[in-house]
Coordinates of C-alpha atoms and ligand atoms in Angstrom, one line a residue:
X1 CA -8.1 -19.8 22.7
X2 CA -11.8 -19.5 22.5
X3 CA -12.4 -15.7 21.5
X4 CA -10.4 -13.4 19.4
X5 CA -10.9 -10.1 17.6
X6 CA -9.7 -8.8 14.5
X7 CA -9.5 -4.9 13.6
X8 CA -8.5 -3.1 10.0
X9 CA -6.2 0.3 10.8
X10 CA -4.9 3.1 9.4
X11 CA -5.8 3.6 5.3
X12 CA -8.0 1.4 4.0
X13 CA -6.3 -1.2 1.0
X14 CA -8.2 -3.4 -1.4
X15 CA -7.9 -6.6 0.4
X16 CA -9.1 -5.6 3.7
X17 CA -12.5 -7.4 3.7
X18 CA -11.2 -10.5 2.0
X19 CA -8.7 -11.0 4.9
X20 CA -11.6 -10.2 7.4
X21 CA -13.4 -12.9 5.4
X22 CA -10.9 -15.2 6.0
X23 CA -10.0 -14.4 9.4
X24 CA -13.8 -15.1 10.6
X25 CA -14.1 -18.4 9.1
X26 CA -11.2 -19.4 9.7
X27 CA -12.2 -18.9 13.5
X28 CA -15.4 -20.4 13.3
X29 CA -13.8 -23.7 12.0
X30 CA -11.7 -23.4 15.2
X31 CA -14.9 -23.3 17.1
X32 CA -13.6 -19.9 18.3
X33 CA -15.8 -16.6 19.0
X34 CA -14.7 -13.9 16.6
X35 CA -15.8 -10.7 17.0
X36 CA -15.0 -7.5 14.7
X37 CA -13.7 -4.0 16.2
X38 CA -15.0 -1.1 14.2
X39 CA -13.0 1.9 13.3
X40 CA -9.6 0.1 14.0
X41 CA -7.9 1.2 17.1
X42 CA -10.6 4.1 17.9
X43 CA -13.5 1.2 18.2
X44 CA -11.0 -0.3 20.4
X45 CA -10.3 2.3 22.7
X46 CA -14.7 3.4 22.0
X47 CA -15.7 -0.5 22.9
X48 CA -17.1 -0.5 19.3
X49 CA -17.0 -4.3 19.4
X50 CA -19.7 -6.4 17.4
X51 CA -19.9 -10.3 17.3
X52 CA -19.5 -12.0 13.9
X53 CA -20.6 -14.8 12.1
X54 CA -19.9 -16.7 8.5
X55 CA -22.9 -14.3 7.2
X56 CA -21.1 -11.1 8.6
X57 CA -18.6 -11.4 6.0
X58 CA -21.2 -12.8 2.8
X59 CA -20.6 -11.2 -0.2
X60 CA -17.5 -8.9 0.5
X61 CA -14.5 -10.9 -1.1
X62 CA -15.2 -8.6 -4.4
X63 CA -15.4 -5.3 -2.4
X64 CA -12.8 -3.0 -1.7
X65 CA -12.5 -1.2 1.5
X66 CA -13.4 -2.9 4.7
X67 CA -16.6 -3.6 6.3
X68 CA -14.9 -3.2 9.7
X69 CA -14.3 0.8 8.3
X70 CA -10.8 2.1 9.6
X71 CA -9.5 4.7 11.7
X72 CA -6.2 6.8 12.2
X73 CA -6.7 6.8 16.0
X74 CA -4.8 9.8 18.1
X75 CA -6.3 8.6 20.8
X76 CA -5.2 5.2 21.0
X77 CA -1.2 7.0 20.8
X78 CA -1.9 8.0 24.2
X79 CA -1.8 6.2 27.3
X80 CA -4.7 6.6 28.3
X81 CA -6.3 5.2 25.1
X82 CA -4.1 2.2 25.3
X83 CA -5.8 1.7 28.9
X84 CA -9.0 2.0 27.5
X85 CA -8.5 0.1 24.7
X86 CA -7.1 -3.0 27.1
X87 CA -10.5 -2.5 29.0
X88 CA -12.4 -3.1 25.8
X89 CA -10.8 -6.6 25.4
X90 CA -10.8 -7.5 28.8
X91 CA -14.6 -6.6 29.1
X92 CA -15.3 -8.9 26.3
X93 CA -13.3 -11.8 27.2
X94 CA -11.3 -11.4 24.4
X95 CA -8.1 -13.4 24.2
X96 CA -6.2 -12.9 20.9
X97 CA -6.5 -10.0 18.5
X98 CA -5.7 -9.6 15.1
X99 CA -4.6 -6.2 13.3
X100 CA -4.5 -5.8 9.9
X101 CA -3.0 -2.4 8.5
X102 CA 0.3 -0.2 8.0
X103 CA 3.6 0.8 10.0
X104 CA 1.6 3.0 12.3
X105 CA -0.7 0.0 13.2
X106 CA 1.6 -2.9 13.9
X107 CA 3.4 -0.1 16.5
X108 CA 0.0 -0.6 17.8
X109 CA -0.1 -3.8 17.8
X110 CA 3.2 -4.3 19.4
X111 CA 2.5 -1.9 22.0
X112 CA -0.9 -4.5 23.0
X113 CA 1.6 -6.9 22.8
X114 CA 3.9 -5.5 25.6
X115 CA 0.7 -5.0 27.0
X116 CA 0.4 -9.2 27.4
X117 CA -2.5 -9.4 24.5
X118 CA -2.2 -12.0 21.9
X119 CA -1.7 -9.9 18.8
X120 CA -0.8 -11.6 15.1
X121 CA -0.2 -8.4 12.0
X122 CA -1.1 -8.4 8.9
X123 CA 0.5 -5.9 6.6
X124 CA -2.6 -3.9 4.7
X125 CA -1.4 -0.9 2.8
X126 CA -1.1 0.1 -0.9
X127 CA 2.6 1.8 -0.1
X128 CA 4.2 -2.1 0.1
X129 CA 6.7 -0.5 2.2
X130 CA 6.4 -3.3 5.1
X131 CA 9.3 -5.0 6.0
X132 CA 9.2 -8.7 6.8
X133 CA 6.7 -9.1 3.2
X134 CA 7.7 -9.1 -0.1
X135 CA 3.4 -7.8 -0.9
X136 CA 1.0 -5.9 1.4
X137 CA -2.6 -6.6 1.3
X138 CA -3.7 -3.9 -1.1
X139 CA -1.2 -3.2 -3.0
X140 CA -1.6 -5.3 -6.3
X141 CA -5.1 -4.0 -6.6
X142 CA -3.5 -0.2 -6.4
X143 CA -1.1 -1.1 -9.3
X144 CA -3.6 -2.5 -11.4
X145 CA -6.0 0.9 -10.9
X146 CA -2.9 3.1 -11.4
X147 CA -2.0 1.2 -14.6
X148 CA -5.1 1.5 -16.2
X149 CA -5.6 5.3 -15.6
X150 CA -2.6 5.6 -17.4
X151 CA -3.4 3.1 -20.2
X152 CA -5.7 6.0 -20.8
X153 CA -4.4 9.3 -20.2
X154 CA -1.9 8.1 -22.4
X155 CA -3.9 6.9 -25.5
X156 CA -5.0 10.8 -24.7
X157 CA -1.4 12.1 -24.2
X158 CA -1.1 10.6 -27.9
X159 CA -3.7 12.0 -29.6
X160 CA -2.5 15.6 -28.9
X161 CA 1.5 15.1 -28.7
X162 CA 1.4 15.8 -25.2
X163 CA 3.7 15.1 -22.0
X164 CA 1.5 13.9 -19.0
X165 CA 3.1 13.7 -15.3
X166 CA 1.1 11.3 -13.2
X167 CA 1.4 11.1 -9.9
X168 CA 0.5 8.0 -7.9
X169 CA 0.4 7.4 -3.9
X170 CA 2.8 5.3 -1.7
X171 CA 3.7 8.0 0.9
X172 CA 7.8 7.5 1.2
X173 CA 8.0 4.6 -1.0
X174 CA 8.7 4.6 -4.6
X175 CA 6.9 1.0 -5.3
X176 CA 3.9 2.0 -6.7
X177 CA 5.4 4.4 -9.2
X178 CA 8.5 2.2 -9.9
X179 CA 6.1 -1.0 -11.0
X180 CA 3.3 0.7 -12.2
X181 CA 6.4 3.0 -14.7
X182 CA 7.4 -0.1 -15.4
X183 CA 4.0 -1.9 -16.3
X184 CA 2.8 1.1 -18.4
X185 CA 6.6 1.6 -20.3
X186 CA 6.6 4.9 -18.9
X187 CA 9.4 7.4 -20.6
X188 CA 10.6 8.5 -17.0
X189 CA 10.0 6.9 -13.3
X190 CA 10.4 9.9 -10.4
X191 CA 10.5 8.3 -7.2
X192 CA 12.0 9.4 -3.4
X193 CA 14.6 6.6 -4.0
X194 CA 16.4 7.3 -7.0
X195 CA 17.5 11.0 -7.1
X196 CA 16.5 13.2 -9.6
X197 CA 16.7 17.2 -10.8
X198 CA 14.1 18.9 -12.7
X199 CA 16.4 19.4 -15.6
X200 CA 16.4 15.5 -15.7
X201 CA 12.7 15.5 -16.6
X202 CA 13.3 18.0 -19.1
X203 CA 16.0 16.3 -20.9
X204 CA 13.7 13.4 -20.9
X205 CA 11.3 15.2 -22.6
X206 CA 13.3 16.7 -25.0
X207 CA 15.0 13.4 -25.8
X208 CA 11.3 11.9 -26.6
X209 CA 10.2 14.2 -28.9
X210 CA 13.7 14.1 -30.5
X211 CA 13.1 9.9 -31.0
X212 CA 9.8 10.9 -33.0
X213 CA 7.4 9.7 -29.6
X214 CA 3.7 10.9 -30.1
X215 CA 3.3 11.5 -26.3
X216 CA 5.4 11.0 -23.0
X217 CA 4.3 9.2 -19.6
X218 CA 6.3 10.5 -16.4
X219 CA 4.8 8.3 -13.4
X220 CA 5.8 10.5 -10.3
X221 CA 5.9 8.9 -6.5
X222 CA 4.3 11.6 -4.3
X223 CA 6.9 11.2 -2.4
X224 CA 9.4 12.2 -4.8
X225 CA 12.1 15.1 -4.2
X226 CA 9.9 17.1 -6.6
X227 CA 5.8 16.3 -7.0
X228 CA 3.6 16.4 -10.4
X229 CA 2.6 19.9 -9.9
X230 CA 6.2 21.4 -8.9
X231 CA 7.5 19.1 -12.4
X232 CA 4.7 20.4 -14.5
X233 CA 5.1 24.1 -13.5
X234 CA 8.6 24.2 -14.3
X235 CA 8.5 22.2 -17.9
X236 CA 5.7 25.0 -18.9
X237 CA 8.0 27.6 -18.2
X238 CA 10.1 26.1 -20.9
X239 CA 7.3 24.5 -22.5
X240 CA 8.3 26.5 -25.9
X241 CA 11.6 24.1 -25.7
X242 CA 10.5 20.5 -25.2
X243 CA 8.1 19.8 -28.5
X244 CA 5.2 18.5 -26.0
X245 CA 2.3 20.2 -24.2
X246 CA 2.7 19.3 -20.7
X247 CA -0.5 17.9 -18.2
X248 CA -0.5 16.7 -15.0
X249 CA -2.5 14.3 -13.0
X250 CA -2.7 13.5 -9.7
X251 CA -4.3 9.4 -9.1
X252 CA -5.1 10.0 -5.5
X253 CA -7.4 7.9 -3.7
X254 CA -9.1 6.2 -6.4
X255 CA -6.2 4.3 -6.2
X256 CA -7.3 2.3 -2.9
X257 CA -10.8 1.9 -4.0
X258 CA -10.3 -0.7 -6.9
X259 CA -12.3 -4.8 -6.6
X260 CA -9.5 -7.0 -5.3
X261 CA -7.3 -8.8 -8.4
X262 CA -7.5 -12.2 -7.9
X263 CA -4.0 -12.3 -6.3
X264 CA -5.3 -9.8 -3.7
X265 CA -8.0 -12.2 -2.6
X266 CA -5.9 -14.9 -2.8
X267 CA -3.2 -13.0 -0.7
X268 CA -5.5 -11.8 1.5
X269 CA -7.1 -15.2 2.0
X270 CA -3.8 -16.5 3.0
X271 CA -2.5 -14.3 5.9
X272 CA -6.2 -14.6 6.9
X273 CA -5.8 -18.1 7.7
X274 CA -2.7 -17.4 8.5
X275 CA -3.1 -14.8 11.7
X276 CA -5.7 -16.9 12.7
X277 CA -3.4 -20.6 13.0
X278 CA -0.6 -18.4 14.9
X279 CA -3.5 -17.3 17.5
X280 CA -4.5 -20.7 17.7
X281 CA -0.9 -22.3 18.2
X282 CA -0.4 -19.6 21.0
X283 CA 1.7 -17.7 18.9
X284 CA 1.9 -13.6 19.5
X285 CA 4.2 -10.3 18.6
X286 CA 4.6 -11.6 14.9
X287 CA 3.5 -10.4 11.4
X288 CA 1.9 -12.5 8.8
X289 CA 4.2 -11.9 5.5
X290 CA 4.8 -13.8 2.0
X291 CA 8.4 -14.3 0.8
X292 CA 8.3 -16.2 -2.4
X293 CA 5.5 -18.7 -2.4
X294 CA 5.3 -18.9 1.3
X295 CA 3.1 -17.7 3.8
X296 CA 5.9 -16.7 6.5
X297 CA 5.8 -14.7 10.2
X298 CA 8.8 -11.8 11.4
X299 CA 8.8 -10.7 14.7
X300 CA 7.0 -7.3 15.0
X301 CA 9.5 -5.5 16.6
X302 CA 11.8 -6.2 13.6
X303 CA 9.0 -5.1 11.0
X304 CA 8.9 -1.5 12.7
X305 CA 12.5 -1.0 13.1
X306 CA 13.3 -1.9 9.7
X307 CA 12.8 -0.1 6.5
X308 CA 11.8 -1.9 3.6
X309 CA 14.3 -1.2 0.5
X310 CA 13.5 -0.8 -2.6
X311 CA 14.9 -3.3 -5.1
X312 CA 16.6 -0.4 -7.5
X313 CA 17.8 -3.1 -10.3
X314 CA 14.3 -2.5 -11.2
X315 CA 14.8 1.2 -11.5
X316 CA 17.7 0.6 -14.0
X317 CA 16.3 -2.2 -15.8
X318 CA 13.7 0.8 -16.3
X319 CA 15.9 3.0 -17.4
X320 CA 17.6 1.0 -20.1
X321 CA 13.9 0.8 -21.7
X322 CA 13.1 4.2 -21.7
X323 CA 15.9 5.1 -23.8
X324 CA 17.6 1.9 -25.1
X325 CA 21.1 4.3 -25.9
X326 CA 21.3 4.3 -22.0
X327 CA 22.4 0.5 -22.1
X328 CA 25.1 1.3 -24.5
X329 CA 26.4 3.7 -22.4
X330 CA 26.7 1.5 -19.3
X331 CA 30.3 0.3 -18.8
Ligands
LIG401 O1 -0.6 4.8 3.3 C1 -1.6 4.7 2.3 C2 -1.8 6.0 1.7 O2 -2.8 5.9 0.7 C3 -0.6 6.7 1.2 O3 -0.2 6.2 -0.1 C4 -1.0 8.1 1.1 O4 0.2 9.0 1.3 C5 -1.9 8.3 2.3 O5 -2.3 7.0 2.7 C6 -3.0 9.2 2.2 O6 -3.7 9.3 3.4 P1 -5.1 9.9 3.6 O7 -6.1 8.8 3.1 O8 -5.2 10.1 5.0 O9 -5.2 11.1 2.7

């Protein structure tokens, strides 16, 4: 294979220009072309296609976002779009791509693939709700933003006896909230997995200020049955009865703009390499993923068609922290 390709899709993820990084030198030591598609699946289908070389990707392993920028392409759903996009490659000469992003991109990628390109997935998203990889590209990084934002709202939370819901991102997934709950010793973990009623968070509350607690961190999934600003409306109804203030705050997007953590790079670095040896060995229709230590490959049809689940022993290991009495009451 003498010329491939490599695109970044759907929401950008801290990790993205590493892998791109690694994805072009690796090529170059293969002697291969590489060139870059701008605007993920859109550039493809636009012909946005510029060459690369090791200078290209200079000075980006620190960055977040991705050099290549991204693109939530409507066009590229339809028919016509795929056409266009198979014309871009074909114009080029281009033999093998890769694609790094979400869900929505490797359906992409597997529908080039039925097409007859040469496609190899990475999984880029902050939601780590891919199936066939223990981490996405992205989301580490996202954790280690989210937990420091609430490092601080709580030393804040403390200072006035306050309650503060925090909502972080992950779409469906309750990852994000569940590790970063976890990581900050949150009082309460709301997440789409693990049902939950709004008297729950109340109780929760109530049970703090009761166990002398200066403040109380609820880490919310947006994804969760109930959001921060449907929690935090209904505790200040009955604010009068829970001994805390209650604030709300919503993370949003500052949560895929953090530098890659040194695992991200390192991660990144890996299924770089990675997509870039499958190309070369022929190989096509697979995803890049990391189980354990090892840098591993699942067929894409089987990443789309599965859902990731959520490891819930987590969730209850959680739990038993929050409120140690909950252990004693376990049979
Ligand atoms: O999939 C990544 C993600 O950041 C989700 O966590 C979030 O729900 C969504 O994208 C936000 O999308 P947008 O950037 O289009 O607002």
């Amino acid at each position: 294979m003498r010329r491939i390709a490599v695109l970044t899709s759907g929401g950008d993820s801290p990790g993205m220009n590493p892998f791109v990084r690694a994805v072009v030198r690796r090529a170059l030591g293969y002697n291969m072309e590489i060139f870059g598609i701008e605007h993920g699946y859109q550039g493809l289908c636009d012909g946005n296609v510029i060459e690369m070389n090791a200078r290209s990707v200079g000075g980006i392993i620190d960055r977040a976002g991705t050099i290549l920028e991204t693109a939530r392409s409507e066009e590229f759903m339809t028919r016509e779009g795929r056409r266009k996009a198979l014309r871009t490659l074909n114009e080029h000469g281009i033999e093998g791509l890769v694609v790094l992003g979400g869900d929505g991109s490797l359906r992409g990628a597997m529908s080039l693939h039925e097409a007859g390109v040469k496609v190899i997935g990475a999984p880029g998203t902050i939601d780590n709700d891919m199936y066939g990889t223990e981490m996405t590209i992205g989301v580490d990084t996202a954790l280690n933003v989210a937990l420091n934002a609430i490092d601080m709202i709580r030393a804040t939370a403390s200072s006035h006896q306050r309650a503060f819901l925090i909502e972080v991102m992950g779409r469906h997934c309750g990852y994000l909230a569940l590790m970063a709950g976890i990581a900050s010793g949150a009082e309460m973990i709301c997440i789409p997995e693990y049902p939950f009623e709004l008297e729950d968070v109340a109780r929760t509350l109530d049970e703090a200020y009761i166990r002398g607690k200066a403040h109380c961190i609820i880490v919310v999934a947006e994804g969760a049955p109930y959001n921060a600003h449907a929690i935090e409306q209904y505790l200040r109804e009955h604010e009068d009865e829970l001994g805390f203030e209650v604030r709300s705050t919503i993370l949003g997007h500052i949560q895929r703009g953090g530098k890659p953590t040194a695992f991200e790079r390192i991660l990144a670095t890996r299924m770089g390499c990675a997509a870039v040896d499958n190309l070369y060995q022929g190989n096509t229709g697979v995803m890049v993923g990391i189980q354990g230590h090892d840098i591993i490959t699942t067929p894409i049809p089987d990443v789309v068609s599965h859902k990731k689940e959520l490891d819930l022993s987590l969730y209850e290991l959680a739990r038993t922290l929050e409120n140690p009495s909950t252990l004693l009451q376990q049979p």
